[in-house]
């Protein structure tokens, strides 16, 4: 099927190093399930330990790249601008993305290794620890190169995970302002509680430009706490985010909050709707890594075709359901969504 508009993604590309571990491993490295953090020095030995695990898997990851790869499976014509190192992990990343059919424009940095993300899986739940490395080296100047800015000009839809706020908020602002000035759709993800807490200022600066805001219930509640809203009610939080002032009146803001097995919350036009997800028996759950990214990818694959919100949600739920039955953010060669 052909896209109505090209989707451009920007973010931190990370090669996922994924393995099933035990509770002792989590305690050893002070990790919590269903959380995403940036690596500290105490975490660095963990990557080699995971790599030596006999069931280790390497998967081209990073939140934005995951979403774009999933969207690509359900549609076509997607671009992504990312930073990798010139090393074996970078080569693995390029190979993975090429196999996924995504049109990727990597900025190769010689000063740092390719970023990696430790994916520690226990009982189907995951803990993510990102070592950004080269992903932390994205240069604003790279975006402004004629060949890269031409991709921005060509795109009609933009998606950037909140994690990129830690690397190049200047690049995000440039793309956001371009989208607003040219009546294009700009979307971002809350991505993780620590983004809402420690990158609050740059997140607030980008928020007026967001036409779609994605997140999960934990991120939404953290956003509420940080902004002093004094409510844990996800529906109310989604509504308040959707009503945040906008930089452009061309598009209303729609907030989409996932809640695991509970219904997806959608806030728009001062109203909240809830959409049930596809429930999965516990025995079929493999791991939840990438479920949120997959939901966004499925949603965007329909949004670029100008499908109604109900269809976008249906595709998002379908994609997330497929992903959690597989290891990492991977998918079957021929999805059966229709």
mmCIF file with all atom_site columns, N, CA, C and O in Angstrom, residues 297-321:
data_model
loop_
_atom_site.group_PDB
_atom_site.id
_atom_site.type_symbol
_atom_site.label_atom_id
_atom_site.label_alt_id
_atom_site.label_comp_id
_atom_site.label_asym_id
_atom_site.label_entity_id
_atom_site.label_seq_id
_atom_site.pdbx_PDB_ins_code
_atom_site.Cartn_x
_atom_site.Cartn_y
_atom_site.Cartn_z
_atom_site.occupancy
_atom_site.B_iso_or_equiv
_atom_site.pdbx_formal_charge
_atom_site.auth_seq_id
_atom_site.auth_comp_id
_atom_site.auth_asym_id
_atom_site.auth_atom_id
_atom_site.pdbx_PDB_model_num
ATOM 1   N N  . UNK A 1 297 ? 4.459  2.592  16.189 1.00 0.00 ? 297 UNK A N  1
ATOM 2   C CA . UNK A 1 297 ? 4.715  2.264  14.785 1.00 0.00 ? 297 UNK A CA 1
ATOM 3   C C  . UNK A 1 297 ? 3.453  1.868  14.051 1.00 0.00 ? 297 UNK A C  1
ATOM 4   O O  . UNK A 1 297 ? 3.189  2.318  12.931 1.00 0.00 ? 297 UNK A O  1
ATOM 5   N N  . UNK A 1 298 ? 2.653  1.005  14.680 1.00 0.00 ? 298 UNK A N  1
ATOM 6   C CA . UNK A 1 298 ? 1.392  0.601  14.072 1.00 0.00 ? 298 UNK A CA 1
ATOM 7   C C  . UNK A 1 298 ? 0.454  1.783  13.890 1.00 0.00 ? 298 UNK A C  1
ATOM 8   O O  . UNK A 1 298 ? -0.170 1.954  12.834 1.00 0.00 ? 298 UNK A O  1
ATOM 9   N N  . UNK A 1 299 ? 0.362  2.613  14.915 1.00 0.00 ? 299 UNK A N  1
ATOM 10  C CA . UNK A 1 299 ? -0.486 3.815  14.872 1.00 0.00 ? 299 UNK A CA 1
ATOM 11  C C  . UNK A 1 299 ? -0.066 4.718  13.713 1.00 0.00 ? 299 UNK A C  1
ATOM 12  O O  . UNK A 1 299 ? -0.889 5.147  12.909 1.00 0.00 ? 299 UNK A O  1
ATOM 13  N N  . UNK A 1 300 ? 1.238  4.999  13.624 1.00 0.00 ? 300 UNK A N  1
ATOM 14  C CA . UNK A 1 300 ? 1.730  5.915  12.592 1.00 0.00 ? 300 UNK A CA 1
ATOM 15  C C  . UNK A 1 300 ? 1.544  5.368  11.183 1.00 0.00 ? 300 UNK A C  1
ATOM 16  O O  . UNK A 1 300 ? 1.321  6.129  10.238 1.00 0.00 ? 300 UNK A O  1
ATOM 17  N N  . UNK A 1 301 ? 1.617  4.042  11.048 1.00 0.00 ? 301 UNK A N  1
ATOM 18  C CA . UNK A 1 301 ? 1.464  3.441  9.711  1.00 0.00 ? 301 UNK A CA 1
ATOM 19  C C  . UNK A 1 301 ? 0.096  3.765  9.119  1.00 0.00 ? 301 UNK A C  1
ATOM 20  O O  . UNK A 1 301 ? -0.057 3.836  7.894  1.00 0.00 ? 301 UNK A O  1
ATOM 21  N N  . UNK A 1 302 ? -0.893 3.936  9.979  1.00 0.00 ? 302 UNK A N  1
ATOM 22  C CA . UNK A 1 302 ? -2.241 4.277  9.514  1.00 0.00 ? 302 UNK A CA 1
ATOM 23  C C  . UNK A 1 302 ? -2.458 5.790  9.474  1.00 0.00 ? 302 UNK A C  1
ATOM 24  O O  . UNK A 1 302 ? -3.182 6.307  8.618  1.00 0.00 ? 302 UNK A O  1
ATOM 25  N N  . UNK A 1 303 ? -1.814 6.497  10.402 1.00 0.00 ? 303 UNK A N  1
ATOM 26  C CA . UNK A 1 303 ? -1.954 7.952  10.437 1.00 0.00 ? 303 UNK A CA 1
ATOM 27  C C  . UNK A 1 303 ? -1.478 8.585  9.136  1.00 0.00 ? 303 UNK A C  1
ATOM 28  O O  . UNK A 1 303 ? -2.107 9.505  8.617  1.00 0.00 ? 303 UNK A O  1
ATOM 29  N N  . UNK A 1 304 ? -0.363 8.082  8.596  1.00 0.00 ? 304 UNK A N  1
ATOM 30  C CA . UNK A 1 304 ? 0.159  8.664  7.354  1.00 0.00 ? 304 UNK A CA 1
ATOM 31  C C  . UNK A 1 304 ? -0.751 8.388  6.159  1.00 0.00 ? 304 UNK A C  1
ATOM 32  O O  . UNK A 1 304 ? -0.626 9.030  5.120  1.00 0.00 ? 304 UNK A O  1
ATOM 33  N N  . UNK A 1 305 ? -1.656 7.451  6.328  1.00 0.00 ? 305 UNK A N  1
ATOM 34  C CA . UNK A 1 305 ? -2.658 7.182  5.289  1.00 0.00 ? 305 UNK A CA 1
ATOM 35  C C  . UNK A 1 305 ? -3.970 7.925  5.573  1.00 0.00 ? 305 UNK A C  1
ATOM 36  O O  . UNK A 1 305 ? -4.970 7.705  4.897  1.00 0.00 ? 305 UNK A O  1
ATOM 37  N N  . UNK A 1 306 ? -3.910 8.784  6.597  1.00 0.00 ? 306 UNK A N  1
ATOM 38  C CA . UNK A 1 306 ? -5.057 9.610  6.982  1.00 0.00 ? 306 UNK A CA 1
ATOM 39  C C  . UNK A 1 306 ? -6.267 8.773  7.387  1.00 0.00 ? 306 UNK A C  1
ATOM 40  O O  . UNK A 1 306 ? -7.417 9.141  7.154  1.00 0.00 ? 306 UNK A O  1
ATOM 41  N N  . UNK A 1 307 ? -5.990 7.631  8.030  1.00 0.00 ? 307 UNK A N  1
ATOM 42  C CA . UNK A 1 307 ? -7.059 6.782  8.543  1.00 0.00 ? 307 UNK A CA 1
ATOM 43  C C  . UNK A 1 307 ? -7.598 7.382  9.850  1.00 0.00 ? 307 UNK A C  1
ATOM 44  O O  . UNK A 1 307 ? -6.887 8.111  10.543 1.00 0.00 ? 307 UNK A O  1
ATOM 45  N N  . UNK A 1 308 ? -8.850 7.082  10.211 1.00 0.00 ? 308 UNK A N  1
ATOM 46  C CA . UNK A 1 308 ? -9.411 7.600  11.460 1.00 0.00 ? 308 UNK A CA 1
ATOM 47  C C  . UNK A 1 308 ? -8.684 7.059  12.688 1.00 0.00 ? 308 UNK A C  1
ATOM 48  O O  . UNK A 1 308 ? -8.026 6.003  12.622 1.00 0.00 ? 308 UNK A O  1
ATOM 49  N N  . UNK A 1 309 ? -8.830 7.763  13.796 1.00 0.00 ? 309 UNK A N  1
ATOM 50  C CA . UNK A 1 309 ? -8.108 7.423  15.019 1.00 0.00 ? 309 UNK A CA 1
ATOM 51  C C  . UNK A 1 309 ? -8.383 5.991  15.463 1.00 0.00 ? 309 UNK A C  1
ATOM 52  O O  . UNK A 1 309 ? -7.492 5.295  15.960 1.00 0.00 ? 309 UNK A O  1
ATOM 53  N N  . UNK A 1 310 ? -9.602 5.501  15.250 1.00 0.00 ? 310 UNK A N  1
ATOM 54  C CA . UNK A 1 310 ? -9.952 4.135  15.659 1.00 0.00 ? 310 UNK A CA 1
ATOM 55  C C  . UNK A 1 310 ? -9.101 3.107  14.928 1.00 0.00 ? 310 UNK A C  1
ATOM 56  O O  . UNK A 1 310 ? -8.684 2.100  15.512 1.00 0.00 ? 310 UNK A O  1
ATOM 57  N N  . UNK A 1 311 ? -8.830 3.354  13.651 1.00 0.00 ? 311 UNK A N  1
ATOM 58  C CA . UNK A 1 311 ? -8.006 2.433  12.859 1.00 0.00 ? 311 UNK A CA 1
ATOM 59  C C  . UNK A 1 311 ? -6.543 2.525  13.299 1.00 0.00 ? 311 UNK A C  1
ATOM 60  O O  . UNK A 1 311 ? -5.842 1.513  13.380 1.00 0.00 ? 311 UNK A O  1
ATOM 61  N N  . UNK A 1 312 ? -6.097 3.734  13.601 1.00 0.00 ? 312 UNK A N  1
ATOM 62  C CA . UNK A 1 312 ? -4.719 3.932  14.083 1.00 0.00 ? 312 UNK A CA 1
ATOM 63  C C  . UNK A 1 312 ? -4.495 3.161  15.384 1.00 0.00 ? 312 UNK A C  1
ATOM 64  O O  . UNK A 1 312 ? -3.478 2.473  15.552 1.00 0.00 ? 312 UNK A O  1
ATOM 65  N N  . UNK A 1 313 ? -5.463 3.257  16.299 1.00 0.00 ? 313 UNK A N  1
ATOM 66  C CA . UNK A 1 313 ? -5.370 2.538  17.578 1.00 0.00 ? 313 UNK A CA 1
ATOM 67  C C  . UNK A 1 313 ? -5.389 1.030  17.349 1.00 0.00 ? 313 UNK A C  1
ATOM 68  O O  . UNK A 1 313 ? -4.619 0.276  17.958 1.00 0.00 ? 313 UNK A O  1
ATOM 69  N N  . UNK A 1 314 ? -6.267 0.580  16.453 1.00 0.00 ? 314 UNK A N  1
ATOM 70  C CA . UNK A 1 314 ? -6.368 -0.860 16.152 1.00 0.00 ? 314 UNK A CA 1
ATOM 71  C C  . UNK A 1 314 ? -5.029 -1.394 15.635 1.00 0.00 ? 314 UNK A C  1
ATOM 72  O O  . UNK A 1 314 ? -4.570 -2.459 16.056 1.00 0.00 ? 314 UNK A O  1
ATOM 73  N N  . UNK A 1 315 ? -4.384 -0.629 14.741 1.00 0.00 ? 315 UNK A N  1
ATOM 74  C CA . UNK A 1 315 ? -3.088 -1.053 14.195 1.00 0.00 ? 315 UNK A CA 1
ATOM 75  C C  . UNK A 1 315 ? -2.013 -1.038 15.275 1.00 0.00 ? 315 UNK A C  1
ATOM 76  O O  . UNK A 1 315 ? -1.144 -1.916 15.324 1.00 0.00 ? 315 UNK A O  1
ATOM 77  N N  . UNK A 1 316 ? -2.070 -0.037 16.159 1.00 0.00 ? 316 UNK A N  1
ATOM 78  C CA . UNK A 1 316 ? -1.115 0.033  17.258 1.00 0.00 ? 316 UNK A CA 1
ATOM 79  C C  . UNK A 1 316 ? -1.240 -1.154 18.191 1.00 0.00 ? 316 UNK A C  1
ATOM 80  O O  . UNK A 1 316 ? -0.242 -1.777 18.575 1.00 0.00 ? 316 UNK A O  1
ATOM 81  N N  . UNK A 1 317 ? -2.469 -1.499 18.540 1.00 0.00 ? 317 UNK A N  1
ATOM 82  C CA . UNK A 1 317 ? -2.712 -2.640 19.431 1.00 0.00 ? 317 UNK A CA 1
ATOM 83  C C  . UNK A 1 317 ? -2.295 -3.951 18.768 1.00 0.00 ? 317 UNK A C  1
ATOM 84  O O  . UNK A 1 317 ? -1.723 -4.840 19.415 1.00 0.00 ? 317 UNK A O  1
ATOM 85  N N  . UNK A 1 318 ? -2.576 -4.058 17.474 1.00 0.00 ? 318 UNK A N  1
ATOM 86  C CA . UNK A 1 318 ? -2.164 -5.258 16.732 1.00 0.00 ? 318 UNK A CA 1
ATOM 87  C C  . UNK A 1 318 ? -0.637 -5.410 16.765 1.00 0.00 ? 318 UNK A C  1
ATOM 88  O O  . UNK A 1 318 ? -0.113 -6.493 17.083 1.00 0.00 ? 318 UNK A O  1
ATOM 89  N N  . UNK A 1 319 ? 0.071  -4.329 16.452 1.00 0.00 ? 319 UNK A N  1
ATOM 90  C CA . UNK A 1 319 ? 1.537  -4.387 16.401 1.00 0.00 ? 319 UNK A CA 1
ATOM 91  C C  . UNK A 1 319 ? 2.129  -4.728 17.763 1.00 0.00 ? 319 UNK A C  1
ATOM 92  O O  . UNK A 1 319 ? 3.045  -5.557 17.867 1.00 0.00 ? 319 UNK A O  1
ATOM 93  N N  . UNK A 1 320 ? 1.616  -4.116 18.832 1.00 0.00 ? 320 UNK A N  1
ATOM 94  C CA . UNK A 1 320 ? 2.121  -4.398 20.181 1.00 0.00 ? 320 UNK A CA 1
ATOM 95  C C  . UNK A 1 320 ? 1.867  -5.854 20.557 1.00 0.00 ? 320 UNK A C  1
ATOM 96  O O  . UNK A 1 320 ? 2.718  -6.516 21.153 1.00 0.00 ? 320 UNK A O  1
ATOM 97  N N  . UNK A 1 321 ? 0.688  -6.365 20.186 1.00 0.00 ? 321 UNK A N  1
ATOM 98  C CA . UNK A 1 321 ? 0.341  -7.751 20.493 1.00 0.00 ? 321 UNK A CA 1
ATOM 99  C C  . UNK A 1 321 ? 1.280  -8.731 19.797 1.00 0.00 ? 321 UNK A C  1
ATOM 100 O O  . UNK A 1 321 ? 1.684  -9.749 20.379 1.00 0.00 ? 321 UNK A O  1
#
